[in-house]
Amino acid sequence: MRKPPWYTLLVSKPEDGTWGRSTVETACPLDCPDTCSLSVSVERGQITKIDESERHDLTGNFICNKVRRFADRIYGVNRLHHPGVLKGIKGEGQFERVTWDKALEGISARMIQIRDEYGAEAILPLSYGGSNGLLSQDTADAQLFRRFKTSRLARNVCAAPTTTVTDALYGRMPGVSYDDYQHANLILIWGANPSTSASHLVPHIRNAVRSGTALIVVDPRRTSLAKEADIHLAVRPGTDVVVALAIHRFLFEHGYADTSFLDNHTHRAEILRERAKEWPIDRAAAVADIDAELLERAAEMYAETSPAVIRCGWGLERNRNGGNAALAVLTLPAVAGKFGVRGGGYSMSSSRAFHVDENQWIREPEPNTRIVNMNHLGRALTEYDDPPVKMLFVYNCNPAVTLPDQHRILNGLNRTDLYTVVFDQVMTDTARWADVVLPATTFFEHYDLALSYGHGNVQLVQPVIEAVEEARPNADVFSDLASKLGVDVDELLQTDMESVIHVTNMLPDIVSQPLLDQGVSPRACPVQFGDTFPRTDDGKIDLAPEELEQKAPEGLYRFRPDPNQEKYPLVLVSPASDKTTNSTLGELRTRLAHLQIHPDDAESRDLATGDTARIYNDQGEIHCMVVVNTDVKRGVLSLPKGLWRQSTMNESTANALVSDELTDLGDGACFNDARVEVARIVTATLDGQDIALWATPETGQNRVH
């Protein structure tokens, strides 16, 4: 096996833990398209500064504040330092320190007992790798759980609808690169806020705008880029599909459809055309609650301007119509003929730019065991009985605050007969309900590979400090657990460093050679339908894939209104923020979160900035303070994504109001589809005790809580 130059770091590390230098180059694998290179200063074995690195030209100018303060997580009071077993009552977060050997012995004994009594499908591994590198899951862990034949997990909490759609349309064709936004004469940002979730794209957009590029933003909130846009379409959440179909109709009816491209490179364009006919501009604008003239102007600008690029985000997929919304948006470049030039086409995920396939190194086929959609974790823990879930093994995930139907999940975690293992870096809200906690290393303490889904390259992640106390990397722990269970794990996947070398050598030469030598692979900058094409069987775009037509509840390019909108007239969305990446770093939020509400909605409910409000529906309720904000669309409430329970007054987050209903395509989560109402909370004293009163919008009468 070819060893990279940095391989000697492992054997040359001085005893004082300083790794023989004061600055170490590494990369950030958190769930962000940018995957920044980092330069980390270390003194006396501790991180003193985290900064940008010029190793990666795209991200070399700056990094986000979230990562700059990551040392606060590494050395913070919430950090897990050693294994522990439950001491006291579940949910209180009290654990007795034990050795790694005792913890793994106990876990393996319980796994064998459950397998023998209920079958291995009663064990549910729960993980999601959004904020981890390529190898922090699906290496030794995947081999272990597949060979033990546990239940399988459908990791559908994010990007499931969009991935389903892009696979069917384009076969995950790489998108327009950040660099090529300068060539666009129109940029259309749809359901994305790069300022908080892809910050290195923002300078490219702003430079293009300064040079005369037109900018259109589709988002229910007036984001920073929306404020700079030529047109901002503040659509009602869940209506993106009809807005996109109205643009399609405009293209077809006004002679802007590229019939030559459609004839030569697509199938079933006639189905899209027929279904778009149902959505004239006026009708779509009324449903989406936007100005019809503004929508028509946006359609004209997109039709008449080339090159034009659509930056499609993940916000538009998180509702009942999310799959069809992504389908309608991502087919616009095909109908309008925007491909074939730099700055033309679409951007979404470029994670498959280099054909990375984890099954190459897992080398164990998935067993034919039960599949559990992680969005249905609450019902899996409280309702499944064939067999019941008797053991939950959580890693790379914080389901108590990141998955839908929060209250049902917490009820499941509270089961005394459920054996829960949480393997994490810090004492998360989920870890507090564990029977066993295991301390994991952060990406500053282990080897990994960071695969960018924004620009498609791969970077080396390497440790810059010794692991804190007894924290251990995933590969090491799962290979040790496999050994105790008598399950074979490939030798080359038993440690994090050997996994990196093994997997790197399996990647294409264009990736592996520079990655081994310089720690970073080249970036992919393809021209769609120029030097990269759909990875479908025939190289063409199927605009109405039959397999999706059969899966969609009412067919493709269809809009389903929310049946709860009369009872609960407001829509709660939970967008990404500049404080956390998903829920990672949520423990560092020391202030209570605030609900953003439009002035009209606040006035009609007697709410003002600084008031305390109750946001509620049939799922539950949230108590938090209010900020009146004109940047939020009328009829929409906004509470940040990734909040921990400590960030609200009653320890419920936005997901307490999100049902586990699945999207129309891809079986994804409907985080931005929570229909709610809100009322002001007033405190009072009765018989010496504080009570809370709120007026319900339906009756105007006070109720006591």
XYZ file of C-alpha atoms in Angstrom, residues 75-398:
324
model
C -12.349 22.038 25.811
C -15.878 22.912 26.950
C -17.784 21.691 29.981
C -20.041 19.502 27.826
C -17.147 17.454 26.423
C -17.286 13.724 27.112
C -13.954 12.576 28.550
C -14.520 8.916 29.368
C -17.079 6.132 28.967
C -19.934 6.113 31.441
C -22.922 3.982 32.428
C -26.251 5.351 33.592
C -26.367 6.395 37.222
C -29.825 7.408 38.319
C -32.811 8.288 36.155
C -32.836 8.442 32.364
C -32.837 11.964 31.048
C -30.866 13.488 33.911
C -27.472 12.922 32.272
C -25.800 11.311 35.264
C -23.200 8.620 34.494
C -20.653 6.590 36.401
C -17.179 6.417 34.874
C -16.083 3.023 33.551
C -13.232 1.749 31.424
C -13.528 1.353 27.660
C -13.185 -2.393 28.050
C -16.026 -2.595 30.570
C -18.261 -0.354 28.441
C -17.709 -2.369 25.268
C -18.070 -5.660 27.125
C -21.435 -4.504 28.440
C -22.596 -3.320 25.012
C -21.534 -6.524 23.286
C -23.186 -8.685 25.946
C -26.454 -6.764 25.553
C -26.296 -7.016 21.734
C -25.881 -10.784 21.933
C -28.682 -11.096 24.493
C -31.082 -9.030 22.347
C -30.148 -10.940 19.192
C -30.758 -14.267 20.891
C -34.078 -13.205 22.448
C -35.613 -10.889 19.830
C -33.413 -11.197 16.752
C -30.708 -8.777 15.627
C -33.309 -6.559 13.932
C -34.298 -5.403 17.423
C -31.024 -3.439 17.340
C -31.168 -0.115 15.473
C -27.938 1.742 14.640
C -28.753 5.436 14.172
C -26.265 7.754 12.496
C -26.126 10.602 10.046
C -22.836 11.735 8.573
C -23.706 15.285 7.639
C -21.197 16.828 10.047
C -18.536 14.186 9.711
C -15.935 13.195 7.185
C -16.253 10.530 4.551
C -14.897 7.800 6.867
C -16.439 8.678 10.228
C -19.187 6.258 9.287
C -19.665 3.480 6.758
C -16.311 1.824 7.407
C -15.850 -0.517 10.373
C -19.293 0.406 11.714
C -21.054 -0.569 8.479
C -19.245 -3.891 8.294
C -20.078 -4.629 11.924
C -23.805 -3.860 11.720
C -24.273 -5.498 8.331
C -22.544 -8.675 9.425
C -24.446 -8.724 12.723
C -27.644 -8.257 10.649
C -29.200 -5.439 12.635
C -32.043 -3.295 11.317
C -30.986 -0.961 8.531
C -31.416 2.798 8.575
C -32.788 4.976 5.789
C -30.831 8.215 6.285
C -33.545 10.426 4.855
C -33.494 13.349 7.247
C -31.904 15.670 4.682
C -31.509 15.798 0.889
C -33.601 12.682 0.288
C -36.124 14.342 -2.087
C -33.483 16.329 -3.975
C -31.171 13.318 -4.250
C -34.042 11.170 -5.520
C -34.861 13.783 -8.145
C -31.297 14.524 -9.289
C -30.548 10.810 -9.528
C -33.564 10.277 -11.761
C -33.073 13.382 -13.906
C -29.316 13.723 -14.226
C -27.709 10.763 -12.468
C -26.072 13.158 -9.976
C -24.305 15.135 -12.716
C -21.869 17.619 -11.093
C -23.166 21.166 -10.936
C -21.859 24.587 -11.902
C -18.760 25.408 -9.835
C -18.398 28.462 -7.617
C -15.771 29.892 -9.988
C -18.142 29.845 -12.935
C -20.752 32.078 -11.318
C -18.703 34.984 -12.674
C -19.690 33.889 -16.191
C -23.429 33.969 -15.465
C -25.540 36.908 -16.558
C -28.325 35.797 -14.237
C -28.135 33.962 -10.915
C -31.303 32.439 -9.478
C -31.012 31.333 -5.837
C -33.916 29.069 -4.952
C -34.435 27.742 -1.423
C -30.879 28.448 -0.292
C -29.158 30.997 1.926
C -25.447 30.797 1.091
C -24.629 33.460 3.674
C -25.174 30.884 6.445
C -24.622 27.572 4.657
C -22.113 28.147 1.815
C -20.370 31.381 2.654
C -17.612 31.025 0.046
C -20.163 31.163 -2.744
C -21.299 34.611 -1.600
C -18.232 36.570 -2.829
C -18.620 34.961 -6.257
C -22.272 36.003 -6.381
C -21.549 39.549 -5.210
C -18.640 39.967 -7.619
C -20.896 38.854 -10.455
C -23.654 41.249 -9.377
C -21.167 44.136 -9.241
C -20.237 43.282 -12.821
C -23.844 43.519 -13.949
C -25.231 40.031 -13.335
C -28.918 39.970 -12.436
C -29.929 38.273 -9.180
C -33.254 36.616 -8.309
C -33.897 35.042 -4.910
C -36.812 32.734 -4.070
C -37.173 32.438 -0.292
C -39.928 33.159 2.260
C -37.401 35.230 4.212
C -35.647 38.386 3.099
C -32.110 37.065 3.438
C -29.057 39.268 2.987
C -28.798 38.273 -0.678
C -32.537 38.749 -1.149
C -32.073 42.346 -0.033
C -29.523 42.822 -2.820
C -31.548 41.011 -5.479
C -33.256 42.516 -8.510
C -36.278 40.373 -7.667
C -37.182 38.649 -4.411
C -40.051 36.167 -4.597
C -41.126 35.595 -0.998
C -43.116 32.433 -1.662
C -45.311 30.730 0.882
C -43.483 27.569 2.094
C -44.612 24.501 0.169
C -45.600 26.397 -2.994
C -42.263 26.410 -4.831
C -43.538 23.751 -7.214
C -46.327 25.930 -8.620
C -44.021 28.926 -9.025
C -41.545 26.820 -11.007
C -44.354 25.332 -13.104
C -45.609 28.832 -13.914
C -42.145 29.671 -15.245
C -42.198 26.450 -17.294
C -45.568 27.430 -18.760
C -44.196 30.859 -19.615
C -41.213 29.272 -21.395
C -43.381 26.901 -23.427
C -46.123 29.389 -24.314
C -43.876 32.309 -25.267
C -41.460 30.435 -27.476
C -38.562 30.301 -25.020
C -38.461 26.505 -24.727
C -35.361 25.115 -26.460
C -37.072 22.515 -28.635
C -33.804 21.389 -30.207
C -32.280 20.611 -26.818
C -35.471 18.922 -25.657
C -35.600 16.738 -28.777
C -31.950 15.703 -28.609
C -31.305 15.399 -24.880
C -34.564 14.690 -23.039
C -37.496 12.325 -22.758
C -41.152 13.061 -21.952
C -41.037 16.835 -22.238
C -44.679 16.722 -23.324
C -45.737 15.525 -19.840
C -44.033 18.480 -18.185
C -45.564 20.858 -20.710
C -49.073 19.527 -20.145
C -48.851 19.729 -16.364
C -47.354 23.211 -16.463
C -50.439 24.368 -18.373
C -52.403 24.115 -15.135
C -50.373 26.943 -13.610
C -50.672 30.318 -15.307
C -48.773 33.166 -13.659
C -51.822 34.613 -11.883
C -52.905 31.313 -10.348
C -49.419 30.365 -9.174
C -48.836 33.830 -7.713
C -52.109 33.642 -5.776
C -51.250 30.241 -4.287
C -47.696 31.314 -3.435
C -48.876 34.707 -2.115
C -46.512 36.717 -4.312
C -46.999 39.529 -6.805
C -48.006 38.180 -10.228
C -46.195 40.938 -12.117
C -43.036 40.206 -10.191
C -43.290 36.494 -10.998
C -43.839 37.232 -14.688
C -40.833 39.556 -14.703
C -38.706 36.833 -13.110
C -39.861 34.365 -15.776
C -38.981 36.860 -18.514
C -35.539 37.531 -17.059
C -34.746 33.829 -16.812
C -36.042 33.171 -20.324
C -34.173 36.032 -21.955
C -30.856 35.939 -20.101
C -27.935 33.604 -20.747
C -25.808 32.233 -19.278
C -28.119 31.665 -16.337
C -27.453 29.462 -13.320
C -29.866 28.197 -10.660
C -28.488 27.581 -7.190
C -31.021 25.098 -5.852
C -30.901 24.635 -2.094
C -32.452 22.202 0.319
C -34.989 24.545 1.889
C -37.562 23.950 -0.838
C -37.584 20.167 -0.324
C -38.613 20.192 3.334
C -42.376 20.084 2.865
C -45.070 17.774 1.516
C -44.389 18.969 -2.052
C -40.609 19.007 -1.700
C -39.766 16.355 -4.289
C -41.979 17.863 -6.960
C -40.629 21.310 -6.140
C -37.061 20.129 -6.725
C -38.174 18.378 -9.907
C -39.836 21.518 -11.304
C -36.887 23.765 -10.420
C -34.121 21.471 -11.661
C -35.764 20.893 -15.039
C -35.867 24.628 -15.830
C -32.352 24.715 -17.381
C -33.300 21.864 -19.724
C -36.484 23.525 -20.970
C -34.873 26.960 -21.263
C -31.712 25.618 -22.940
C -29.290 27.014 -20.378
C -26.723 24.203 -20.549
C -23.503 23.959 -22.531
C -21.782 27.199 -21.444
C -19.790 28.274 -18.410
C -22.106 29.818 -15.875
C -25.118 28.021 -17.296
C -27.167 25.208 -15.744
C -27.684 24.453 -12.066
C -25.787 23.831 -8.851
C -26.866 21.443 -6.163
C -24.641 18.719 -4.729
C -21.344 17.797 -6.358
C -20.526 15.090 -3.829
C -20.337 12.453 -6.580
C -18.056 14.468 -8.840
C -15.328 11.809 -8.473
C -17.544 8.690 -8.316
C -16.913 8.024 -4.629
C -18.784 4.867 -3.580
C -18.479 3.645 0.002
C -19.513 0.123 -0.993
C -16.062 -0.243 -2.555
C -14.506 -0.474 0.896
C -17.417 -1.687 3.030
C -17.332 -4.893 0.973
C -20.300 -6.390 2.735
C -23.698 -6.434 1.042
C -26.590 -5.059 3.020
C -28.591 -7.853 4.654
C -32.247 -8.287 3.862
C -33.310 -6.904 7.212
C -35.869 -4.320 8.286
C -35.368 -0.754 7.048
C -36.280 2.057 9.444
C -36.696 5.562 8.043
C -34.925 7.777 10.553
C -37.750 10.325 10.204
C -39.970 7.692 11.834
C -37.709 7.128 14.824
C -40.445 8.208 17.230
C -42.885 5.590 16.039
C -40.085 2.997 15.755
C -39.286 3.452 19.441
C -42.901 3.521 20.602
C -44.877 1.389 18.148
C -42.712 -1.184 16.352
C -43.243 -4.665 17.729
C -42.053 -7.149 15.105
C -39.569 -7.058 16.691
C -39.613 -4.058 19.035
C -36.543 -1.821 19.066
C -34.725 -2.970 22.185
C -31.370 -1.308 21.536
C -30.553 2.046 19.947
C -26.922 2.740 19.016
C -26.550 6.465 18.276
C -23.436 8.000 16.732
C -22.789 11.020 14.504
C -26.316 12.124 15.310
C -28.413 13.927 17.929
